[in-house]
PDB file of C-alpha atoms in Angstrom:
ATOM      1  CA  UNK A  10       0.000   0.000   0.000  1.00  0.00           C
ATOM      2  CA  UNK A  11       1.460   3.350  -0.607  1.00  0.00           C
ATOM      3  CA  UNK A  12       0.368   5.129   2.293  1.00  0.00           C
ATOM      4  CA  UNK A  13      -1.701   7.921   3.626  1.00  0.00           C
ATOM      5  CA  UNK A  14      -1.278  10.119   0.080  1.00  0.00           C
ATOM      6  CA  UNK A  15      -1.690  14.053   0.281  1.00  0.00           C
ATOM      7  CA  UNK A  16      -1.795  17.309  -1.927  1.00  0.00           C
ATOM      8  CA  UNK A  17      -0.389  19.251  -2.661  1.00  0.00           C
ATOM      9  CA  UNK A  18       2.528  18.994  -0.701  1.00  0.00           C
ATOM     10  CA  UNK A  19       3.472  22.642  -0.731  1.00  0.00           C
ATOM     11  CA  UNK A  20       0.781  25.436  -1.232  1.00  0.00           C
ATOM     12  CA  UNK A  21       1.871  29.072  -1.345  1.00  0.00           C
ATOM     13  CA  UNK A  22      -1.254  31.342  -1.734  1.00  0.00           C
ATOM     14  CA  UNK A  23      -2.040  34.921  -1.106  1.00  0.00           C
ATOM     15  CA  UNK A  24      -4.273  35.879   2.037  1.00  0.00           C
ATOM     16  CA  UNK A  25      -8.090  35.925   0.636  1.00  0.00           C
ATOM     17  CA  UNK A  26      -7.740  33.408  -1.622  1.00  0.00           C
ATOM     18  CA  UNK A  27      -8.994  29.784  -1.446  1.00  0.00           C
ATOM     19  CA  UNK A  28      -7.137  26.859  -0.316  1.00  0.00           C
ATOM     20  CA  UNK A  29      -8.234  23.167  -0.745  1.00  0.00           C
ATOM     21  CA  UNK A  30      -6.384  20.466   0.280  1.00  0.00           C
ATOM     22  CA  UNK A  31      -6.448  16.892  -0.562  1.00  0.00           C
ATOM     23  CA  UNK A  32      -6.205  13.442   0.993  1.00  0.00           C
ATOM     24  CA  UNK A  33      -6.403   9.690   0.018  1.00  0.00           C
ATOM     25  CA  UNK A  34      -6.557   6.779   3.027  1.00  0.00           C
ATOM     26  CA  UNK A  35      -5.229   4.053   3.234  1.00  0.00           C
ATOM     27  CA  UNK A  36      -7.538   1.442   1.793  1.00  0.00           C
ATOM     28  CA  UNK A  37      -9.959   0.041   4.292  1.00  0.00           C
ATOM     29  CA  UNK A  38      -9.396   2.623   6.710  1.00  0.00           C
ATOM     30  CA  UNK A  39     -12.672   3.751   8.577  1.00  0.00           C
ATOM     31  CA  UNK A  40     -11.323   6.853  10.322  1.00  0.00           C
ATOM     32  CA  UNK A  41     -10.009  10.008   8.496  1.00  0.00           C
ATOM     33  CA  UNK A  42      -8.263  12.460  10.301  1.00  0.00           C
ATOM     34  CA  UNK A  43      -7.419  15.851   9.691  1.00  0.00           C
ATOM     35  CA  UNK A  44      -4.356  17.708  11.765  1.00  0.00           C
ATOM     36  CA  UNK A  45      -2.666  21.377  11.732  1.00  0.00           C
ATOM     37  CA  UNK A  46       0.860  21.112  12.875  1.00  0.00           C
ATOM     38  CA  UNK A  47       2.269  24.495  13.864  1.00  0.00           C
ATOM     39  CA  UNK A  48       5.560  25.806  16.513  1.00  0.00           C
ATOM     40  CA  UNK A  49       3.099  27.496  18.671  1.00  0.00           C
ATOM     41  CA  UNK A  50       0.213  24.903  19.049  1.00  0.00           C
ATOM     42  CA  UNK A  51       2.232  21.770  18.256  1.00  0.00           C
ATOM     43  CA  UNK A  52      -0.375  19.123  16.603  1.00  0.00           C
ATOM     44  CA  UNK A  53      -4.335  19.576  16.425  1.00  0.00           C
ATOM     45  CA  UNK A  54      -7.093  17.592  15.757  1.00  0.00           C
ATOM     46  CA  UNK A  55      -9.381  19.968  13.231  1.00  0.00           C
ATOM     47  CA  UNK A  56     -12.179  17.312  12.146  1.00  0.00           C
ATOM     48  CA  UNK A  57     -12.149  13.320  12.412  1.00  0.00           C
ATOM     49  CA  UNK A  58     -14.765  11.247   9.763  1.00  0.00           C
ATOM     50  CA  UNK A  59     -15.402   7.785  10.276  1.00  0.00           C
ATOM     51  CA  UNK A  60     -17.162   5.854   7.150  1.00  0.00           C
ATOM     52  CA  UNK A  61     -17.285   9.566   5.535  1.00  0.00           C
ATOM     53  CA  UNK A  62     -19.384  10.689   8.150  1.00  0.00           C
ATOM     54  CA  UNK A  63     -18.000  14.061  10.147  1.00  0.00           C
ATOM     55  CA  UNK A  64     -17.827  12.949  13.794  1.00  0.00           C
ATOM     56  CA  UNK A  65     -16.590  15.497  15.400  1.00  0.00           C
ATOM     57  CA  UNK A  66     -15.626  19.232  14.074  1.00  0.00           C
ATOM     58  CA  UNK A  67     -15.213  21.065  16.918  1.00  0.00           C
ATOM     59  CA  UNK A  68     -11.330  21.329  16.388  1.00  0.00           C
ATOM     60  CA  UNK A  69     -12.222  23.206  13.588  1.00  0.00           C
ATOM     61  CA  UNK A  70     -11.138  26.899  14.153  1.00  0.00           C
ATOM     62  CA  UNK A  71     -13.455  28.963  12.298  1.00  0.00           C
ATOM     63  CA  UNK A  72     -15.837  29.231   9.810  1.00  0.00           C
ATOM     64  CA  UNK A  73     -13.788  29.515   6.934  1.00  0.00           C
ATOM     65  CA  UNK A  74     -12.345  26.195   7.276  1.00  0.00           C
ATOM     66  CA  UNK A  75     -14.964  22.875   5.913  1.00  0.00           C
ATOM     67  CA  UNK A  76     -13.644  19.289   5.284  1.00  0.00           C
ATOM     68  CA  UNK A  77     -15.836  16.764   2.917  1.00  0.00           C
ATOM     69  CA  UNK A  78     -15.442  13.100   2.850  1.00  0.00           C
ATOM     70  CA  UNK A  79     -17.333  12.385  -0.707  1.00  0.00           C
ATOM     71  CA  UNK A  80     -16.334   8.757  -0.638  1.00  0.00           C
ATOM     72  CA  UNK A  81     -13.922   6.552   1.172  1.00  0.00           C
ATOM     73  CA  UNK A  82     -11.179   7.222  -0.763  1.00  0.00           C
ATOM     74  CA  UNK A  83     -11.355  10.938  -0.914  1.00  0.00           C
ATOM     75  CA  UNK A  84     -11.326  13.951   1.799  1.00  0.00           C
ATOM     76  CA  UNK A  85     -10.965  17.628   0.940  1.00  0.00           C
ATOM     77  CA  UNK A  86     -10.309  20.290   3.902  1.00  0.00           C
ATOM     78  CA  UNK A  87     -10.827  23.672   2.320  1.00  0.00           C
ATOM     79  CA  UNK A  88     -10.196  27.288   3.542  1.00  0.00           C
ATOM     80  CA  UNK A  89     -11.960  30.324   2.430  1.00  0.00           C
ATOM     81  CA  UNK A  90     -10.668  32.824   2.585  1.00  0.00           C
ATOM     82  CA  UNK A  91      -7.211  32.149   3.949  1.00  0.00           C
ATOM     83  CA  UNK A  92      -5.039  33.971   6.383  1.00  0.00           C
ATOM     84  CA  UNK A  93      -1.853  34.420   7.293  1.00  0.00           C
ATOM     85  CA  UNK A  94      -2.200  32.600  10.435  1.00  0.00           C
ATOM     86  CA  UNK A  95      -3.433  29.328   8.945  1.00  0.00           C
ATOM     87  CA  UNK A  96       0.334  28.797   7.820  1.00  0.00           C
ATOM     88  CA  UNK A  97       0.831  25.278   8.660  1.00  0.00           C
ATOM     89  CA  UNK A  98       1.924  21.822   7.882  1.00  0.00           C
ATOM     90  CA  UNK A  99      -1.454  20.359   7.392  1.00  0.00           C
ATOM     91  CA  UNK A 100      -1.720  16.318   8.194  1.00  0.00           C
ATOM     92  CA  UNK A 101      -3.924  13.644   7.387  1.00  0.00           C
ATOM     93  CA  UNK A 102      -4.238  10.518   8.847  1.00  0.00           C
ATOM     94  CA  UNK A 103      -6.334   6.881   8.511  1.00  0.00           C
ATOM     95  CA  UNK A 104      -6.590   4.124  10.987  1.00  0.00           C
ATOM     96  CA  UNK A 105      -8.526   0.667  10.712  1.00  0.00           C
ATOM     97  CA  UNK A 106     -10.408   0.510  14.424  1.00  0.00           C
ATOM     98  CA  UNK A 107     -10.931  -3.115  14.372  1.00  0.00           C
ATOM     99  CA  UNK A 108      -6.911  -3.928  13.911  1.00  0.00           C
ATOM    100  CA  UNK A 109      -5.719  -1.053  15.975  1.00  0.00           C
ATOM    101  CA  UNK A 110      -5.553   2.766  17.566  1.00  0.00           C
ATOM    102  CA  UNK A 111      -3.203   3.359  14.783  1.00  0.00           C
ATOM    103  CA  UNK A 112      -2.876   6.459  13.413  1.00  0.00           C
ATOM    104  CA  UNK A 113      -1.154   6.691  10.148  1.00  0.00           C
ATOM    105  CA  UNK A 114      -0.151  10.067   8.778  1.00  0.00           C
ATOM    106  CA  UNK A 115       0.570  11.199   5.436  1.00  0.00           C
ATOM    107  CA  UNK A 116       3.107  13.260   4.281  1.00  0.00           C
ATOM    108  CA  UNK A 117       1.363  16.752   4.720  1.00  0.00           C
ATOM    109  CA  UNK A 118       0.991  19.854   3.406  1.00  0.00           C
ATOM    110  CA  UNK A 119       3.309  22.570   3.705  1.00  0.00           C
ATOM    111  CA  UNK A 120       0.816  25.778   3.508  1.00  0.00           C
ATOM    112  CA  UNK A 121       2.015  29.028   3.715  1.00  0.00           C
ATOM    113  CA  UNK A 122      -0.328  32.490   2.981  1.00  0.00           C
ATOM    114  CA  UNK A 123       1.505  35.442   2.043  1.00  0.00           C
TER     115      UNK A 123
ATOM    116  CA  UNK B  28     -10.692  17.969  27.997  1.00  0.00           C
ATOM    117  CA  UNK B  29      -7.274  15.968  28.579  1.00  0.00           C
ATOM    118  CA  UNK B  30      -4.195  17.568  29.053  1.00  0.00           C
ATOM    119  CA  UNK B  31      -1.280  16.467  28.110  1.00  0.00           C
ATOM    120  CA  UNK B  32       2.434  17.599  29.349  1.00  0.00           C
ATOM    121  CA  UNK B  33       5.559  16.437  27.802  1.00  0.00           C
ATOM    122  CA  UNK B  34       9.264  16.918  29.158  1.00  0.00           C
ATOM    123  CA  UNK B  35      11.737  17.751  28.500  1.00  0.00           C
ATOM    124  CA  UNK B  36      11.527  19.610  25.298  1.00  0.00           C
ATOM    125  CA  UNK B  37      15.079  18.963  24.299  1.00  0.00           C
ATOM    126  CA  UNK B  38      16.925  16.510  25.052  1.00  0.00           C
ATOM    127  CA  UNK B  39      20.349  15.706  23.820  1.00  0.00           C
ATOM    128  CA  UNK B  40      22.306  12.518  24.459  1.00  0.00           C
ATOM    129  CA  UNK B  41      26.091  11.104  23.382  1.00  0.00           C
ATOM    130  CA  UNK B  42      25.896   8.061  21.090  1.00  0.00           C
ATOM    131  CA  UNK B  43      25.164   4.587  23.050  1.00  0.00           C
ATOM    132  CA  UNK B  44      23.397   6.331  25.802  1.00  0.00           C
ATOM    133  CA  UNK B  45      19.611   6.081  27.151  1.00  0.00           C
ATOM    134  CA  UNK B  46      17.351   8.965  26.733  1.00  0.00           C
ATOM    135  CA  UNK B  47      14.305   9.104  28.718  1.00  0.00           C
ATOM    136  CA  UNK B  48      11.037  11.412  27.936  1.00  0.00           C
ATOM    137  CA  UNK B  49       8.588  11.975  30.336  1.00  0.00           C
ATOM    138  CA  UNK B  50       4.629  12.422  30.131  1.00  0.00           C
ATOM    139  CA  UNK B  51       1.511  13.154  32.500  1.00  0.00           C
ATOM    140  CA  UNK B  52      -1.875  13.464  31.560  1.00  0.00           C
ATOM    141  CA  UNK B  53      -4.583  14.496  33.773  1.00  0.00           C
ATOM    142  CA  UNK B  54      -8.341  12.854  32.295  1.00  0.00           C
ATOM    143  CA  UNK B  55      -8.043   9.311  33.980  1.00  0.00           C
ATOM    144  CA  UNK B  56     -10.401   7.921  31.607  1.00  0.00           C
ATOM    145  CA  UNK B  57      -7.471   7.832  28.527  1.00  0.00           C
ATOM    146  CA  UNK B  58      -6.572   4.198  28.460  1.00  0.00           C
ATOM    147  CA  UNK B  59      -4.620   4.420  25.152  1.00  0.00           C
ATOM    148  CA  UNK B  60      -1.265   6.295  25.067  1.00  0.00           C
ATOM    149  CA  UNK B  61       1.155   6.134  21.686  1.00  0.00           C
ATOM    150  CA  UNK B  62       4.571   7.785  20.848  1.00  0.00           C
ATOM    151  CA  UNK B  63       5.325   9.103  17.686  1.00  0.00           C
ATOM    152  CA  UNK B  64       8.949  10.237  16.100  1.00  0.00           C
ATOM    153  CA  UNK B  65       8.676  12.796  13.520  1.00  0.00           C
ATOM    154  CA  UNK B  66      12.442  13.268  11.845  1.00  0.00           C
ATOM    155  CA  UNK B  67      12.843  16.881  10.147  1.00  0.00           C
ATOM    156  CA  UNK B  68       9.958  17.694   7.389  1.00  0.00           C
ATOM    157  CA  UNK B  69       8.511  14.145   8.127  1.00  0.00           C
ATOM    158  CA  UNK B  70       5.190  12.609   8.999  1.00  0.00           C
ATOM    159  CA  UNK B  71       4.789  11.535  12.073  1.00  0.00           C
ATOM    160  CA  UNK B  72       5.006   7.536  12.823  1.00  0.00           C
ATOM    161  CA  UNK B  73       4.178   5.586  15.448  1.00  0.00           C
ATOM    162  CA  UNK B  74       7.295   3.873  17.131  1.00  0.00           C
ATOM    163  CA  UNK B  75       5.385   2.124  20.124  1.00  0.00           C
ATOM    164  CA  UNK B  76       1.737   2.512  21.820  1.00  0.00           C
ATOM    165  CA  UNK B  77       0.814   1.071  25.752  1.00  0.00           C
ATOM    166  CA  UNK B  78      -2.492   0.187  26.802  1.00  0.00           C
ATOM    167  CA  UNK B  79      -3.734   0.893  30.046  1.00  0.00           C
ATOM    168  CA  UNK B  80      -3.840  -2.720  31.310  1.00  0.00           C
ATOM    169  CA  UNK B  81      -0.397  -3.039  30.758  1.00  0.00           C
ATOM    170  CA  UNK B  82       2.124  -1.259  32.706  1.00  0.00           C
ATOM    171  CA  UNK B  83       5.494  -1.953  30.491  1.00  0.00           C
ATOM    172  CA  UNK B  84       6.130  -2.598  26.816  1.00  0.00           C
ATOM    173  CA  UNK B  85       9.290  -3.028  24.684  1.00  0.00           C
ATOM    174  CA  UNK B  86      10.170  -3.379  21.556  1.00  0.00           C
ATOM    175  CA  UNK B  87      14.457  -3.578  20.939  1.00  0.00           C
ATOM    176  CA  UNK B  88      15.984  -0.841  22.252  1.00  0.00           C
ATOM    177  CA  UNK B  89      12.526   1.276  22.606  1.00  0.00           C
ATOM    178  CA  UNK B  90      10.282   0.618  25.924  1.00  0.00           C
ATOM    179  CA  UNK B  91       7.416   2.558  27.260  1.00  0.00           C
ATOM    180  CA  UNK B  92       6.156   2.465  30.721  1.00  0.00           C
ATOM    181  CA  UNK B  93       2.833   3.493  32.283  1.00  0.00           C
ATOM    182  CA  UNK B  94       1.768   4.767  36.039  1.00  0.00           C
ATOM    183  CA  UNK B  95      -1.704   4.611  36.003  1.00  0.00           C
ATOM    184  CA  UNK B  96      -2.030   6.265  39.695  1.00  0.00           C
ATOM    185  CA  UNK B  97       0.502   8.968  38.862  1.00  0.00           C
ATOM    186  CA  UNK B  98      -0.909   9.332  35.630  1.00  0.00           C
ATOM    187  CA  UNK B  99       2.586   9.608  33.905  1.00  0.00           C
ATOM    188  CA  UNK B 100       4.126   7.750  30.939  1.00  0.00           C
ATOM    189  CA  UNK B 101       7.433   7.351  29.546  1.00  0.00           C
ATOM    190  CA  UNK B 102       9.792   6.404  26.526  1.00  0.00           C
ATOM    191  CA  UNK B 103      13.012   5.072  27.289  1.00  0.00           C
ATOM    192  CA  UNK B 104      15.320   4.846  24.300  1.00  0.00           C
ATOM    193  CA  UNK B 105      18.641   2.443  25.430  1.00  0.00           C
ATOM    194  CA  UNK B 106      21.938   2.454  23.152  1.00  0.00           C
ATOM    195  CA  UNK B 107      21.266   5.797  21.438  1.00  0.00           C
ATOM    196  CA  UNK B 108      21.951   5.874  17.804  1.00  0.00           C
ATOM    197  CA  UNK B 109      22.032   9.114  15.781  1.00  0.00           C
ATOM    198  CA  UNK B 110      19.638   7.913  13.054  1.00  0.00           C
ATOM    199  CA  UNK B 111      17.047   8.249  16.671  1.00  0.00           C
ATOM    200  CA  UNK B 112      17.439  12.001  16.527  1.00  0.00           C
ATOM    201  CA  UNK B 113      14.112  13.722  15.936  1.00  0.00           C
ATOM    202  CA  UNK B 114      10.741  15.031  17.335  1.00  0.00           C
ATOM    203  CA  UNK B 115       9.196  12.616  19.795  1.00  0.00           C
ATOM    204  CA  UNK B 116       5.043  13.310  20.813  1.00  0.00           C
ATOM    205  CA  UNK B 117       3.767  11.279  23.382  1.00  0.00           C
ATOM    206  CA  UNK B 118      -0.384  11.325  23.237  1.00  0.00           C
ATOM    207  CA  UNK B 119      -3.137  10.082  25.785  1.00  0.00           C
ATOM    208  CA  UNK B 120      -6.071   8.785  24.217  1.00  0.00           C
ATOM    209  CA  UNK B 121     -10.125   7.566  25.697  1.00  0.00           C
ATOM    210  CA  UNK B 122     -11.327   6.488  22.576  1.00  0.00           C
ATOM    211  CA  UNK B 123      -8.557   6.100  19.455  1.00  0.00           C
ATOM    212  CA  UNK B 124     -10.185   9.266  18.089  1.00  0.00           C
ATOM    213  CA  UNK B 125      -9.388  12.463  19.783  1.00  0.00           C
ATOM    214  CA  UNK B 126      -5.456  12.490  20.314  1.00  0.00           C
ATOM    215  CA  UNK B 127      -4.163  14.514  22.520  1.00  0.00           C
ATOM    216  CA  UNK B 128      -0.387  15.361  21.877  1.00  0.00           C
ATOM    217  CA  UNK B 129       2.118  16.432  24.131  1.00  0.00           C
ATOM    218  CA  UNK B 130       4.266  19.588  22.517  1.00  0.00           C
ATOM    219  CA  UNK B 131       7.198  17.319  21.928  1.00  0.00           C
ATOM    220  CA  UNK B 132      11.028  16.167  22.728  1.00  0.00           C
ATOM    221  CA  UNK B 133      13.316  16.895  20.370  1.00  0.00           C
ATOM    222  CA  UNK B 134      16.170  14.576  20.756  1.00  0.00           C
ATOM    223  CA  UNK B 135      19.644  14.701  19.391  1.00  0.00           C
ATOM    224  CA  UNK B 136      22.163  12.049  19.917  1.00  0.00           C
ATOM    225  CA  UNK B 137      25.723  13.065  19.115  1.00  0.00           C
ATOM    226  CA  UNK B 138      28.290  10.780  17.532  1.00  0.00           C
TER     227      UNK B 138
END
């Protein structure tokens, strides 16, 4: 299996504009997981899905970030409109609940808003 | 919510010896409690995870250990190698869905 796969893996944008990012699970994963890695808050849970279904969103800071789960294959975590402050290594990560805790992460996305 | 503390924040080490990281966490209901290393501009991977009806686990050179009274855990890394430097997170867990991370060790073992 190749892994938690995510992109872009670098996104520079300008503050205002729209940023979506992208993630594929591993297959036959059950839980998605969406993280924002930064210095000052170290790693944070934004929005977990399990079977595409949002369980829980309340790590979500504001209004102008969403996540979709379409399928079990596919997640999206957009922001609209982006900040400078929402510069961070965005992670996302699948487990399998029956086999384990097991979180595994992708590679992540380096964003960064001018 | 759970709190989690992780110390120290660096942490450096000569080659061959054992480096120790230390965590609390306060909600006595987490049960589930994972490490992760994350090497520079990596994803984080998990390196070894306790339960909490287990008080020790190892795996080589990597062990974790659990107080469930003192609510504290910890990683002990023996024979230090440098490919072992990086970021290490502890996390508690209740349910294997919220993690909660500690802010990280960053370890460096010098040849």
């Amino acid at each position: 299996d190749a892994g938690v796969i995510q992109s872009p893996r670098h996104e520079v944008t300008e503050m205002g504009q729209e940023v979506t990012l992208r993630c594929k699970p591993i297959s036959g994963h059950d839980y998605l997981f969406w993280y924002r890695q930064t210095m000052m808050r170290g790693l944070e849970l934004l929005i977990y899905f399990n079977n595409n279904v949002p369980i829980d969103d309340s790590g979500m800071p504001e209004d102008r970030f969403s996540a979709k789960m379409p399928n079990a294959s596919f997640s999206t975590l957009k922001i609209q409109p982006s900040e400078p402050r929402d510069s961070a290594v965005y992670f996302c990560a699948s487990s399998f609940r029956q086999s384990s805790y097991e979180q595994y992460f992708g590679p992540g996305t380096r964003l960064t808003v001018t | 919510g759970e709190n989690v503390e992780q110390h120290p924040s660096t942490l450096s080490v000569q080659e061959g010896d054992s480096a120790v990281i230390k965590c609390t966490y306060s909600d006595s209901a987490s049960n589930y409690f994972p490490w992760y290393k994350q090497e520079l501009g990596k994803r984080p991977q998990l390196i070894i995870d306790i339960r909490s009806n287990v008080g020790e686990k190892k795996d080589q050179r990597i062990a974790v250990t659990l107080n469930k009274t003192a609510k504290h855990f910890s990683l002990h890394i023996t024979e230090t190698q440098p490919e072992d430097s990086a970021v290490y997170f502890c996390a508690a867990s209740d349910t294997g869905n919220q993690f909660y991370f500690g802010t990280g060790t960053s370890l460096t073992v010098i040849p």
